[in-house]
Amino acid sequence: MSKKKNRKKMDPVSRVILIISAIVFLGSGGYLVYKYFGEPLLEQWELSSYKKDYDSEEPSTAQDGVWSNDDGQKEKEEERLEDGTLASFKTIRELNSDVVGWINVPNTLIDYPVVQAKDNSFYLKHNINKDYNSSGCPFLDYRNNIKPGSTTRNFIIYGHHRRNGTMFAKLTSYNDIEFYKENPVIRFDTIYERSEWVVFSNFRATTSWATGTPFNYIKTDFKSDKEFTDFVGEIRKRSLITTPVEVTAEDDILLLSTCSYEKTQWRMIIAARRVREGESEIDVSSAKKASNPLMP
């Protein structure tokens, strides 16, 4: 005759504790999934949805490493509002008057409105509706002046590097030299003018002495042309790619800055210069991986 195994019954208090623990565990897991995947994807969708309110244009792509523009960057006649801003931005600026432009990097998810606050911290954790959000919103350095005729020569746009591939994460595509040759030109339109920018550098910098030698790439004021061209030279020294794109004292440059996960406090920066008026062709087919870039 077989003996029945004694099973110790769980007392009511322990059962309740177990159920509560399971609920907490599942709830915490669900929250983390939402926080790290759901929320950023929702933010991505929301930002992309504003494109219908802005008449954006896709950046021109290159063929065999040669970018061409038959119009020669001839400015199109566009409707403007009384304050001189492009009517294309009217709807989205009614949503948020901090909107100052639109950034588009070809063949990536980067196709977003750009805002500007009175500091470089607010939009790190707030979305375009000014609601708290860990994805933030791409924003222009508060010291930059986008008005025509301004003395700003280095425009800087910051964006998070989300591990799920949203926001500025896809700037890592420029680590691939073939991607660069096919997509050397990005578009950054301001509320005053449309413009394209040709990438000339992909570099790394650090913000902490603990992880290298800091490089002040967010410098916005230059006392002379030489100081500006020296600055451009420092950017080139650090570039992971060697490009034939010329940058002179007469040019403006644009930096797209995001986190680099190679080391703590490192930043990945894509540097581009404005496509010049009348410039109809840019050949980057000779671009190659840099042999000895200056790292932080």
PDB file of C-alpha atoms in Angstrom:
ATOM      1  CA  MET A   1       0.000   0.000   0.000  1.00  0.00           C
ATOM      2  CA  SER A   2       1.597   3.278  -1.158  1.00  0.00           C
ATOM      3  CA  LYS A   3       1.948   6.096   1.243  1.00  0.00           C
ATOM      4  CA  LYS A   4       0.628   9.495   0.315  1.00  0.00           C
ATOM      5  CA  LYS A   5       3.251  12.231   0.223  1.00  0.00           C
ATOM      6  CA  ASN A   6       2.675  14.890   2.778  1.00  0.00           C
ATOM      7  CA  ARG A   7       2.153  18.278   1.171  1.00  0.00           C
ATOM      8  CA  LYS A   8       2.609  21.314   3.296  1.00  0.00           C
ATOM      9  CA  LYS A   9      -0.228  23.691   2.634  1.00  0.00           C
ATOM     10  CA  MET A  10       0.663  27.334   2.172  1.00  0.00           C
ATOM     11  CA  ASP A  11      -0.872  29.475   4.822  1.00  0.00           C
ATOM     12  CA  PRO A  12      -3.182  32.331   3.672  1.00  0.00           C
ATOM     13  CA  VAL A  13      -0.702  35.109   4.522  1.00  0.00           C
ATOM     14  CA  SER A  14       2.090  33.482   2.497  1.00  0.00           C
ATOM     15  CA  ARG A  15      -0.285  32.945  -0.402  1.00  0.00           C
ATOM     16  CA  VAL A  16      -1.250  36.620  -0.419  1.00  0.00           C
ATOM     17  CA  ILE A  17       2.416  37.664  -0.259  1.00  0.00           C
ATOM     18  CA  LEU A  18       3.239  35.371  -3.196  1.00  0.00           C
ATOM     19  CA  ILE A  19       0.382  36.769  -5.292  1.00  0.00           C
ATOM     20  CA  ILE A  20       1.361  40.367  -4.511  1.00  0.00           C
ATOM     21  CA  SER A  21       5.009  39.603  -5.332  1.00  0.00           C
ATOM     22  CA  ALA A  22       3.998  38.100  -8.679  1.00  0.00           C
ATOM     23  CA  ILE A  23       1.857  41.124  -9.500  1.00  0.00           C
ATOM     24  CA  VAL A  24       4.694  43.494  -8.583  1.00  0.00           C
ATOM     25  CA  PHE A  25       7.175  41.467 -10.642  1.00  0.00           C
ATOM     26  CA  LEU A  26       4.938  41.394 -13.706  1.00  0.00           C
ATOM     27  CA  GLY A  27       4.051  45.055 -13.263  1.00  0.00           C
ATOM     28  CA  SER A  28       7.688  46.089 -12.948  1.00  0.00           C
ATOM     29  CA  GLY A  29       8.616  44.041 -15.989  1.00  0.00           C
ATOM     30  CA  GLY A  30       5.810  45.580 -18.001  1.00  0.00           C
ATOM     31  CA  TYR A  31       6.829  49.077 -16.912  1.00  0.00           C
ATOM     32  CA  LEU A  32      10.445  48.494 -17.912  1.00  0.00           C
ATOM     33  CA  VAL A  33       9.404  47.151 -21.311  1.00  0.00           C
ATOM     34  CA  TYR A  34       7.229  50.221 -21.835  1.00  0.00           C
ATOM     35  CA  LYS A  35       9.882  52.622 -20.543  1.00  0.00           C
ATOM     36  CA  TYR A  36      12.719  51.361 -22.685  1.00  0.00           C
ATOM     37  CA  PHE A  37      10.842  50.267 -25.786  1.00  0.00           C
ATOM     38  CA  GLY A  38       7.218  51.394 -25.803  1.00  0.00           C
ATOM     39  CA  GLU A  39       7.688  55.017 -24.766  1.00  0.00           C
ATOM     40  CA  PRO A  40      10.542  55.770 -27.222  1.00  0.00           C
ATOM     41  CA  LEU A  41       8.633  54.119 -30.069  1.00  0.00           C
ATOM     42  CA  LEU A  42       5.524  56.146 -29.254  1.00  0.00           C
ATOM     43  CA  GLU A  43       7.646  59.286 -29.194  1.00  0.00           C
ATOM     44  CA  GLN A  44       9.180  58.315 -32.531  1.00  0.00           C
ATOM     45  CA  TRP A  45       5.722  57.858 -34.021  1.00  0.00           C
ATOM     46  CA  GLU A  46       4.501  61.169 -32.604  1.00  0.00           C
ATOM     47  CA  LEU A  47       7.463  63.157 -33.910  1.00  0.00           C
ATOM     48  CA  SER A  48       7.169  61.529 -37.327  1.00  0.00           C
ATOM     49  CA  SER A  49       3.456  62.332 -37.424  1.00  0.00           C
ATOM     50  CA  TYR A  50       4.234  66.058 -37.448  1.00  0.00           C
ATOM     51  CA  LYS A  51       5.810  65.689 -40.866  1.00  0.00           C
ATOM     52  CA  LYS A  52       2.362  65.938 -42.433  1.00  0.00           C
ATOM     53  CA  ASP A  53       2.160  69.469 -40.999  1.00  0.00           C
ATOM     54  CA  TYR A  54       5.516  70.444 -42.425  1.00  0.00           C
ATOM     55  CA  ASP A  55       6.277  70.384 -46.126  1.00  0.00           C
ATOM     56  CA  SER A  56       9.641  68.660 -45.785  1.00  0.00           C
ATOM     57  CA  GLU A  57      11.962  67.621 -48.587  1.00  0.00           C
ATOM     58  CA  GLU A  58      14.164  64.539 -48.653  1.00  0.00           C
ATOM     59  CA  PRO A  59      17.928  65.113 -48.797  1.00  0.00           C
ATOM     60  CA  SER A  60      19.517  64.361 -52.158  1.00  0.00           C
ATOM     61  CA  THR A  61      21.326  61.015 -52.306  1.00  0.00           C
ATOM     62  CA  ALA A  62      24.536  60.235 -54.166  1.00  0.00           C
ATOM     63  CA  GLN A  63      25.232  57.918 -57.077  1.00  0.00           C
ATOM     64  CA  ASP A  64      28.640  56.217 -57.088  1.00  0.00           C
ATOM     65  CA  GLY A  65      29.803  58.643 -54.422  1.00  0.00           C
ATOM     66  CA  VAL A  66      28.794  61.748 -56.375  1.00  0.00           C
ATOM     67  CA  TRP A  67      26.067  64.026 -55.035  1.00  0.00           C
ATOM     68  CA  SER A  68      24.449  66.287 -57.581  1.00  0.00           C
ATOM     69  CA  ASN A  69      21.759  68.900 -57.600  1.00  0.00           C
ATOM     70  CA  ASP A  70      20.563  70.107 -60.975  1.00  0.00           C
ATOM     71  CA  ASP A  71      19.001  73.191 -59.387  1.00  0.00           C
ATOM     72  CA  GLY A  72      22.357  74.293 -58.006  1.00  0.00           C
ATOM     73  CA  GLN A  73      20.735  74.993 -54.617  1.00  0.00           C
ATOM     74  CA  LYS A  74      18.645  77.719 -56.196  1.00  0.00           C
ATOM     75  CA  GLU A  75      16.236  78.952 -53.553  1.00  0.00           C
ATOM     76  CA  LYS A  76      12.617  78.238 -54.310  1.00  0.00           C
ATOM     77  CA  GLU A  77       9.993  80.899 -53.910  1.00  0.00           C
ATOM     78  CA  GLU A  78       8.003  79.941 -50.835  1.00  0.00           C
ATOM     79  CA  GLU A  79       5.180  81.544 -48.949  1.00  0.00           C
ATOM     80  CA  ARG A  80       6.353  83.431 -45.876  1.00  0.00           C
ATOM     81  CA  LEU A  81       4.547  84.802 -42.880  1.00  0.00           C
ATOM     82  CA  GLU A  82       4.736  88.418 -41.723  1.00  0.00           C
ATOM     83  CA  ASP A  83       7.670  87.649 -39.429  1.00  0.00           C
ATOM     84  CA  GLY A  84       9.687  86.267 -42.344  1.00  0.00           C
ATOM     85  CA  THR A  85       9.378  82.599 -41.350  1.00  0.00           C
ATOM     86  CA  LEU A  86       8.407  79.902 -43.854  1.00  0.00           C
ATOM     87  CA  ALA A  87       4.685  79.199 -43.947  1.00  0.00           C
ATOM     88  CA  SER A  88       5.527  75.470 -43.988  1.00  0.00           C
ATOM     89  CA  PHE A  89       6.318  75.711 -40.277  1.00  0.00           C
ATOM     90  CA  LYS A  90       3.134  77.565 -39.319  1.00  0.00           C
ATOM     91  CA  THR A  91       1.104  74.577 -38.076  1.00  0.00           C
ATOM     92  CA  ILE A  92       3.855  72.933 -36.068  1.00  0.00           C
ATOM     93  CA  ARG A  93       4.928  76.242 -34.508  1.00  0.00           C
ATOM     94  CA  GLU A  94       1.369  76.794 -33.343  1.00  0.00           C
ATOM     95  CA  LEU A  95       1.881  73.587 -31.386  1.00  0.00           C
ATOM     96  CA  ASN A  96       5.200  74.783 -29.969  1.00  0.00           C
ATOM     97  CA  SER A  97       6.795  78.150 -30.734  1.00  0.00           C
ATOM     98  CA  ASP A  98      10.175  76.672 -29.710  1.00  0.00           C
ATOM     99  CA  VAL A  99      10.323  74.828 -33.055  1.00  0.00           C
ATOM    100  CA  VAL A 100      13.172  76.347 -35.094  1.00  0.00           C
ATOM    101  CA  GLY A 101      13.722  73.798 -37.846  1.00  0.00           C
ATOM    102  CA  TRP A 102      13.622  70.272 -39.194  1.00  0.00           C
ATOM    103  CA  ILE A 103      16.439  67.702 -39.442  1.00  0.00           C
ATOM    104  CA  ASN A 104      16.453  64.851 -41.964  1.00  0.00           C
ATOM    105  CA  VAL A 105      19.229  62.279 -42.414  1.00  0.00           C
ATOM    106  CA  PRO A 106      18.588  60.066 -45.470  1.00  0.00           C
ATOM    107  CA  ASN A 107      17.931  56.345 -45.053  1.00  0.00           C
ATOM    108  CA  THR A 108      17.592  56.605 -41.261  1.00  0.00           C
ATOM    109  CA  LEU A 109      14.754  57.230 -38.812  1.00  0.00           C
ATOM    110  CA  ILE A 110      16.075  60.768 -38.265  1.00  0.00           C
ATOM    111  CA  ASP A 111      13.323  62.960 -39.661  1.00  0.00           C
ATOM    112  CA  TYR A 112      12.314  65.242 -36.813  1.00  0.00           C
ATOM    113  CA  PRO A 113      11.358  68.783 -35.851  1.00  0.00           C
ATOM    114  CA  VAL A 114      14.115  70.667 -34.015  1.00  0.00           C
ATOM    115  CA  VAL A 115      13.380  72.889 -31.021  1.00  0.00           C
ATOM    116  CA  GLN A 116      15.437  75.478 -29.131  1.00  0.00           C
ATOM    117  CA  ALA A 117      15.098  76.487 -25.480  1.00  0.00           C
ATOM    118  CA  LYS A 118      16.822  79.025 -23.251  1.00  0.00           C
ATOM    119  CA  ASP A 119      19.232  76.323 -22.083  1.00  0.00           C
ATOM    120  CA  ASN A 120      20.661  72.982 -23.214  1.00  0.00           C
ATOM    121  CA  SER A 121      18.859  70.905 -20.618  1.00  0.00           C
ATOM    122  CA  PHE A 122      15.075  71.298 -20.900  1.00  0.00           C
ATOM    123  CA  TYR A 123      14.552  69.213 -24.042  1.00  0.00           C
ATOM    124  CA  LEU A 124      16.821  66.442 -22.827  1.00  0.00           C
ATOM    125  CA  LYS A 125      13.834  65.172 -20.856  1.00  0.00           C
ATOM    126  CA  HIS A 126      10.849  66.874 -22.488  1.00  0.00           C
ATOM    127  CA  ASN A 127       9.104  66.154 -25.774  1.00  0.00           C
ATOM    128  CA  ILE A 128       7.824  68.582 -28.365  1.00  0.00           C
ATOM    129  CA  ASN A 129       4.656  69.073 -26.295  1.00  0.00           C
ATOM    130  CA  LYS A 130       6.859  70.081 -23.334  1.00  0.00           C
ATOM    131  CA  ASP A 131       5.726  66.996 -21.433  1.00  0.00           C
ATOM    132  CA  TYR A 132       8.296  64.998 -19.465  1.00  0.00           C
ATOM    133  CA  ASN A 133       9.712  62.226 -21.639  1.00  0.00           C
ATOM    134  CA  SER A 134      13.027  60.377 -21.369  1.00  0.00           C
ATOM    135  CA  SER A 135      13.500  60.444 -25.157  1.00  0.00           C
ATOM    136  CA  GLY A 136      13.513  64.230 -25.164  1.00  0.00           C
ATOM    137  CA  CYS A 137      13.420  66.032 -28.517  1.00  0.00           C
ATOM    138  CA  PRO A 138      16.240  67.051 -30.904  1.00  0.00           C
ATOM    139  CA  PHE A 139      17.233  70.582 -29.951  1.00  0.00           C
ATOM    140  CA  LEU A 140      19.496  73.337 -31.224  1.00  0.00           C
ATOM    141  CA  ASP A 141      22.139  74.814 -28.935  1.00  0.00           C
ATOM    142  CA  TYR A 142      20.586  77.763 -27.115  1.00  0.00           C
ATOM    143  CA  ARG A 143      23.481  80.020 -28.166  1.00  0.00           C
ATOM    144  CA  ASN A 144      22.877  79.495 -31.900  1.00  0.00           C
ATOM    145  CA  ASN A 145      21.115  82.222 -33.853  1.00  0.00           C
ATOM    146  CA  ILE A 146      19.257  80.959 -36.924  1.00  0.00           C
ATOM    147  CA  LYS A 147      18.148  84.349 -38.226  1.00  0.00           C
ATOM    148  CA  PRO A 148      19.577  85.240 -41.649  1.00  0.00           C
ATOM    149  CA  GLY A 149      22.689  87.375 -41.344  1.00  0.00           C
ATOM    150  CA  SER A 150      23.600  86.079 -37.879  1.00  0.00           C
ATOM    151  CA  THR A 151      27.234  85.494 -36.927  1.00  0.00           C
ATOM    152  CA  THR A 152      26.651  81.855 -35.916  1.00  0.00           C
ATOM    153  CA  ARG A 153      29.121  79.599 -37.752  1.00  0.00           C
ATOM    154  CA  ASN A 154      28.763  76.359 -35.803  1.00  0.00           C
ATOM    155  CA  PHE A 155      25.198  75.085 -35.455  1.00  0.00           C
ATOM    156  CA  ILE A 156      24.831  72.210 -32.982  1.00  0.00           C
ATOM    157  CA  ILE A 157      21.854  69.875 -32.698  1.00  0.00           C
ATOM    158  CA  TYR A 158      21.679  67.445 -29.773  1.00  0.00           C
ATOM    159  CA  GLY A 159      19.665  64.228 -29.638  1.00  0.00           C
ATOM    160  CA  HIS A 160      19.563  61.085 -27.518  1.00  0.00           C
ATOM    161  CA  HIS A 161      21.052  57.783 -28.662  1.00  0.00           C
ATOM    162  CA  ARG A 162      18.255  55.363 -27.789  1.00  0.00           C
ATOM    163  CA  ARG A 163      19.279  51.726 -27.690  1.00  0.00           C
ATOM    164  CA  ASN A 164      16.121  50.759 -29.573  1.00  0.00           C
ATOM    165  CA  GLY A 165      17.355  52.715 -32.600  1.00  0.00           C
ATOM    166  CA  THR A 166      15.234  55.863 -32.245  1.00  0.00           C
ATOM    167  CA  MET A 167      16.198  59.535 -32.003  1.00  0.00           C
ATOM    168  CA  PHE A 168      19.864  60.029 -33.079  1.00  0.00           C
ATOM    169  CA  ALA A 169      20.899  56.376 -32.696  1.00  0.00           C
ATOM    170  CA  LYS A 170      21.168  55.823 -36.449  1.00  0.00           C
ATOM    171  CA  LEU A 171      23.971  58.350 -36.762  1.00  0.00           C
ATOM    172  CA  THR A 172      26.089  55.227 -36.216  1.00  0.00           C
ATOM    173  CA  SER A 173      25.322  54.426 -39.873  1.00  0.00           C
ATOM    174  CA  TYR A 174      28.100  56.869 -40.779  1.00  0.00           C
ATOM    175  CA  ASN A 175      30.597  54.409 -39.296  1.00  0.00           C
ATOM    176  CA  ASP A 176      30.075  52.522 -42.561  1.00  0.00           C
ATOM    177  CA  ILE A 177      32.057  54.212 -45.333  1.00  0.00           C
ATOM    178  CA  GLU A 178      29.700  52.883 -48.005  1.00  0.00           C
ATOM    179  CA  PHE A 179      26.702  54.391 -46.212  1.00  0.00           C
ATOM    180  CA  TYR A 180      28.550  57.711 -46.145  1.00  0.00           C
ATOM    181  CA  LYS A 181      29.268  57.604 -49.866  1.00  0.00           C
ATOM    182  CA  GLU A 182      25.608  56.952 -50.620  1.00  0.00           C
ATOM    183  CA  ASN A 183      24.268  59.514 -48.114  1.00  0.00           C
ATOM    184  CA  PRO A 184      26.817  62.333 -47.812  1.00  0.00           C
ATOM    185  CA  VAL A 185      24.208  65.105 -47.665  1.00  0.00           C
ATOM    186  CA  ILE A 186      21.752  65.765 -44.864  1.00  0.00           C
ATOM    187  CA  ARG A 187      19.044  68.399 -44.623  1.00  0.00           C
ATOM    188  CA  PHE A 188      18.586  70.944 -41.874  1.00  0.00           C
ATOM    189  CA  ASP A 189      15.884  73.461 -42.680  1.00  0.00           C
ATOM    190  CA  THR A 190      15.329  76.369 -40.336  1.00  0.00           C
ATOM    191  CA  ILE A 191      12.096  78.308 -40.036  1.00  0.00           C
ATOM    192  CA  TYR A 192      13.755  80.932 -42.251  1.00  0.00           C
ATOM    193  CA  GLU A 193      15.389  78.887 -45.003  1.00  0.00           C
ATOM    194  CA  ARG A 194      15.895  75.427 -46.437  1.00  0.00           C
ATOM    195  CA  SER A 195      19.429  74.099 -46.724  1.00  0.00           C
ATOM    196  CA  GLU A 196      21.445  70.953 -47.281  1.00  0.00           C
ATOM    197  CA  TRP A 197      24.729  70.078 -45.595  1.00  0.00           C
ATOM    198  CA  VAL A 198      27.504  67.754 -46.756  1.00  0.00           C
ATOM    199  CA  VAL A 199      29.147  65.558 -44.099  1.00  0.00           C
ATOM    200  CA  PHE A 200      32.919  65.953 -43.788  1.00  0.00           C
ATOM    201  CA  SER A 201      33.681  64.284 -40.449  1.00  0.00           C
ATOM    202  CA  ASN A 202      32.484  61.567 -38.069  1.00  0.00           C
ATOM    203  CA  PHE A 203      34.359  61.915 -34.787  1.00  0.00           C
ATOM    204  CA  ARG A 204      34.331  61.074 -31.083  1.00  0.00           C
ATOM    205  CA  ALA A 205      34.800  63.439 -28.149  1.00  0.00           C
ATOM    206  CA  THR A 206      34.566  63.150 -24.391  1.00  0.00           C
ATOM    207  CA  THR A 207      33.080  65.462 -21.795  1.00  0.00           C
ATOM    208  CA  SER A 208      35.091  64.029 -18.899  1.00  0.00           C
ATOM    209  CA  TRP A 209      38.814  63.937 -18.065  1.00  0.00           C
ATOM    210  CA  ALA A 210      38.173  60.513 -16.564  1.00  0.00           C
ATOM    211  CA  THR A 211      37.646  59.029 -20.038  1.00  0.00           C
ATOM    212  CA  GLY A 212      40.132  61.012 -22.104  1.00  0.00           C
ATOM    213  CA  THR A 213      41.044  64.551 -23.085  1.00  0.00           C
ATOM    214  CA  PRO A 214      37.927  66.727 -23.515  1.00  0.00           C
ATOM    215  CA  PHE A 215      37.490  68.596 -26.795  1.00  0.00           C
ATOM    216  CA  ASN A 216      35.230  71.647 -26.748  1.00  0.00           C
ATOM    217  CA  TYR A 217      33.355  70.862 -29.951  1.00  0.00           C
ATOM    218  CA  ILE A 218      30.322  72.896 -28.829  1.00  0.00           C
ATOM    219  CA  LYS A 219      32.228  76.154 -29.288  1.00  0.00           C
ATOM    220  CA  THR A 220      29.941  78.674 -30.980  1.00  0.00           C
ATOM    221  CA  ASP A 221      31.933  81.924 -30.953  1.00  0.00           C
ATOM    222  CA  PHE A 222      35.079  82.457 -33.012  1.00  0.00           C
ATOM    223  CA  LYS A 223      37.185  85.599 -32.777  1.00  0.00           C
ATOM    224  CA  SER A 224      38.727  85.200 -36.230  1.00  0.00           C
ATOM    225  CA  ASP A 225      38.612  83.166 -39.414  1.00  0.00           C
ATOM    226  CA  LYS A 226      41.800  81.421 -38.335  1.00  0.00           C
ATOM    227  CA  GLU A 227      40.238  80.344 -35.053  1.00  0.00           C
ATOM    228  CA  PHE A 228      37.330  78.883 -36.994  1.00  0.00           C
ATOM    229  CA  THR A 229      39.479  77.041 -39.547  1.00  0.00           C
ATOM    230  CA  ASP A 230      41.717  75.724 -36.736  1.00  0.00           C
ATOM    231  CA  PHE A 231      38.566  74.411 -35.069  1.00  0.00           C
ATOM    232  CA  VAL A 232      37.556  72.668 -38.301  1.00  0.00           C
ATOM    233  CA  GLY A 233      41.071  71.221 -38.471  1.00  0.00           C
ATOM    234  CA  GLU A 234      40.652  69.728 -34.979  1.00  0.00           C
ATOM    235  CA  ILE A 235      37.399  68.134 -36.109  1.00  0.00           C
ATOM    236  CA  ARG A 236      39.138  66.615 -39.128  1.00  0.00           C
ATOM    237  CA  LYS A 237      41.994  65.226 -37.005  1.00  0.00           C
ATOM    238  CA  ARG A 238      39.480  63.268 -34.969  1.00  0.00           C
ATOM    239  CA  SER A 239      37.421  61.982 -37.881  1.00  0.00           C
ATOM    240  CA  LEU A 240      36.987  58.240 -38.366  1.00  0.00           C
ATOM    241  CA  ILE A 241      36.647  58.920 -42.084  1.00  0.00           C
ATOM    242  CA  THR A 242      38.819  60.918 -44.457  1.00  0.00           C
ATOM    243  CA  THR A 243      36.725  62.940 -46.902  1.00  0.00           C
ATOM    244  CA  PRO A 244      37.542  65.298 -49.793  1.00  0.00           C
ATOM    245  CA  VAL A 245      34.911  67.831 -48.651  1.00  0.00           C
ATOM    246  CA  GLU A 246      36.467  71.288 -48.465  1.00  0.00           C
ATOM    247  CA  VAL A 247      35.601  73.643 -45.601  1.00  0.00           C
ATOM    248  CA  THR A 248      36.753  77.262 -45.682  1.00  0.00           C
ATOM    249  CA  ALA A 249      36.419  80.333 -43.470  1.00  0.00           C
ATOM    250  CA  GLU A 250      33.385  81.371 -45.527  1.00  0.00           C
ATOM    251  CA  ASP A 251      31.425  78.232 -44.674  1.00  0.00           C
ATOM    252  CA  ASP A 252      28.986  77.421 -41.869  1.00  0.00           C
ATOM    253  CA  ILE A 253      29.105  74.019 -40.212  1.00  0.00           C
ATOM    254  CA  LEU A 254      26.502  71.806 -38.540  1.00  0.00           C
ATOM    255  CA  LEU A 255      27.222  69.263 -35.794  1.00  0.00           C
ATOM    256  CA  LEU A 256      24.814  66.468 -34.840  1.00  0.00           C
ATOM    257  CA  SER A 257      25.757  65.324 -31.344  1.00  0.00           C
ATOM    258  CA  THR A 258      24.653  62.210 -29.463  1.00  0.00           C
ATOM    259  CA  CYS A 259      25.997  59.728 -26.903  1.00  0.00           C
ATOM    260  CA  SER A 260      28.530  57.124 -27.950  1.00  0.00           C
ATOM    261  CA  TYR A 261      28.437  53.909 -25.969  1.00  0.00           C
ATOM    262  CA  GLU A 262      32.056  53.013 -26.741  1.00  0.00           C
ATOM    263  CA  LYS A 263      33.106  54.582 -23.434  1.00  0.00           C
ATOM    264  CA  THR A 264      31.454  56.495 -20.594  1.00  0.00           C
ATOM    265  CA  GLN A 265      30.843  60.177 -21.354  1.00  0.00           C
ATOM    266  CA  TRP A 266      31.939  59.807 -24.976  1.00  0.00           C
ATOM    267  CA  ARG A 267      30.005  61.602 -27.705  1.00  0.00           C
ATOM    268  CA  MET A 268      29.545  60.740 -31.377  1.00  0.00           C
ATOM    269  CA  ILE A 269      29.422  63.786 -33.622  1.00  0.00           C
ATOM    270  CA  ILE A 270      28.634  64.045 -37.316  1.00  0.00           C
ATOM    271  CA  ALA A 271      30.004  67.279 -38.811  1.00  0.00           C
ATOM    272  CA  ALA A 272      28.760  68.814 -42.061  1.00  0.00           C
ATOM    273  CA  ARG A 273      29.179  72.078 -43.898  1.00  0.00           C
ATOM    274  CA  ARG A 274      26.416  73.943 -45.674  1.00  0.00           C
ATOM    275  CA  VAL A 275      26.092  73.202 -49.372  1.00  0.00           C
ATOM    276  CA  ARG A 276      27.154  76.425 -51.044  1.00  0.00           C
ATOM    277  CA  GLU A 277      24.966  78.514 -53.283  1.00  0.00           C
ATOM    278  CA  GLY A 278      25.376  77.317 -56.850  1.00  0.00           C
ATOM    279  CA  GLU A 279      27.196  74.147 -55.776  1.00  0.00           C
ATOM    280  CA  SER A 280      25.703  71.505 -58.036  1.00  0.00           C
ATOM    281  CA  GLU A 281      28.037  68.530 -57.522  1.00  0.00           C
ATOM    282  CA  ILE A 282      30.130  67.079 -54.695  1.00  0.00           C
ATOM    283  CA  ASP A 283      32.309  64.016 -55.256  1.00  0.00           C
ATOM    284  CA  VAL A 284      32.972  61.953 -52.119  1.00  0.00           C
ATOM    285  CA  SER A 285      33.854  58.725 -53.922  1.00  0.00           C
ATOM    286  CA  SER A 286      37.472  58.971 -52.671  1.00  0.00           C
ATOM    287  CA  ALA A 287      36.372  58.971 -49.006  1.00  0.00           C
ATOM    288  CA  LYS A 288      37.907  56.224 -46.900  1.00  0.00           C
ATOM    289  CA  LYS A 289      38.386  55.036 -43.337  1.00  0.00           C
ATOM    290  CA  ALA A 290      40.902  57.224 -41.478  1.00  0.00           C
ATOM    291  CA  SER A 291      44.152  55.415 -40.677  1.00  0.00           C
ATOM    292  CA  ASN A 292      44.951  57.146 -37.391  1.00  0.00           C
ATOM    293  CA  PRO A 293      42.166  59.414 -36.055  1.00  0.00           C
ATOM    294  CA  LEU A 294      42.792  61.357 -32.858  1.00  0.00           C
ATOM    295  CA  MET A 295      40.628  59.724 -30.191  1.00  0.00           C
ATOM    296  CA  PRO A 296      39.626  61.231 -26.820  1.00  0.00           C
TER     297      PRO A 296
END
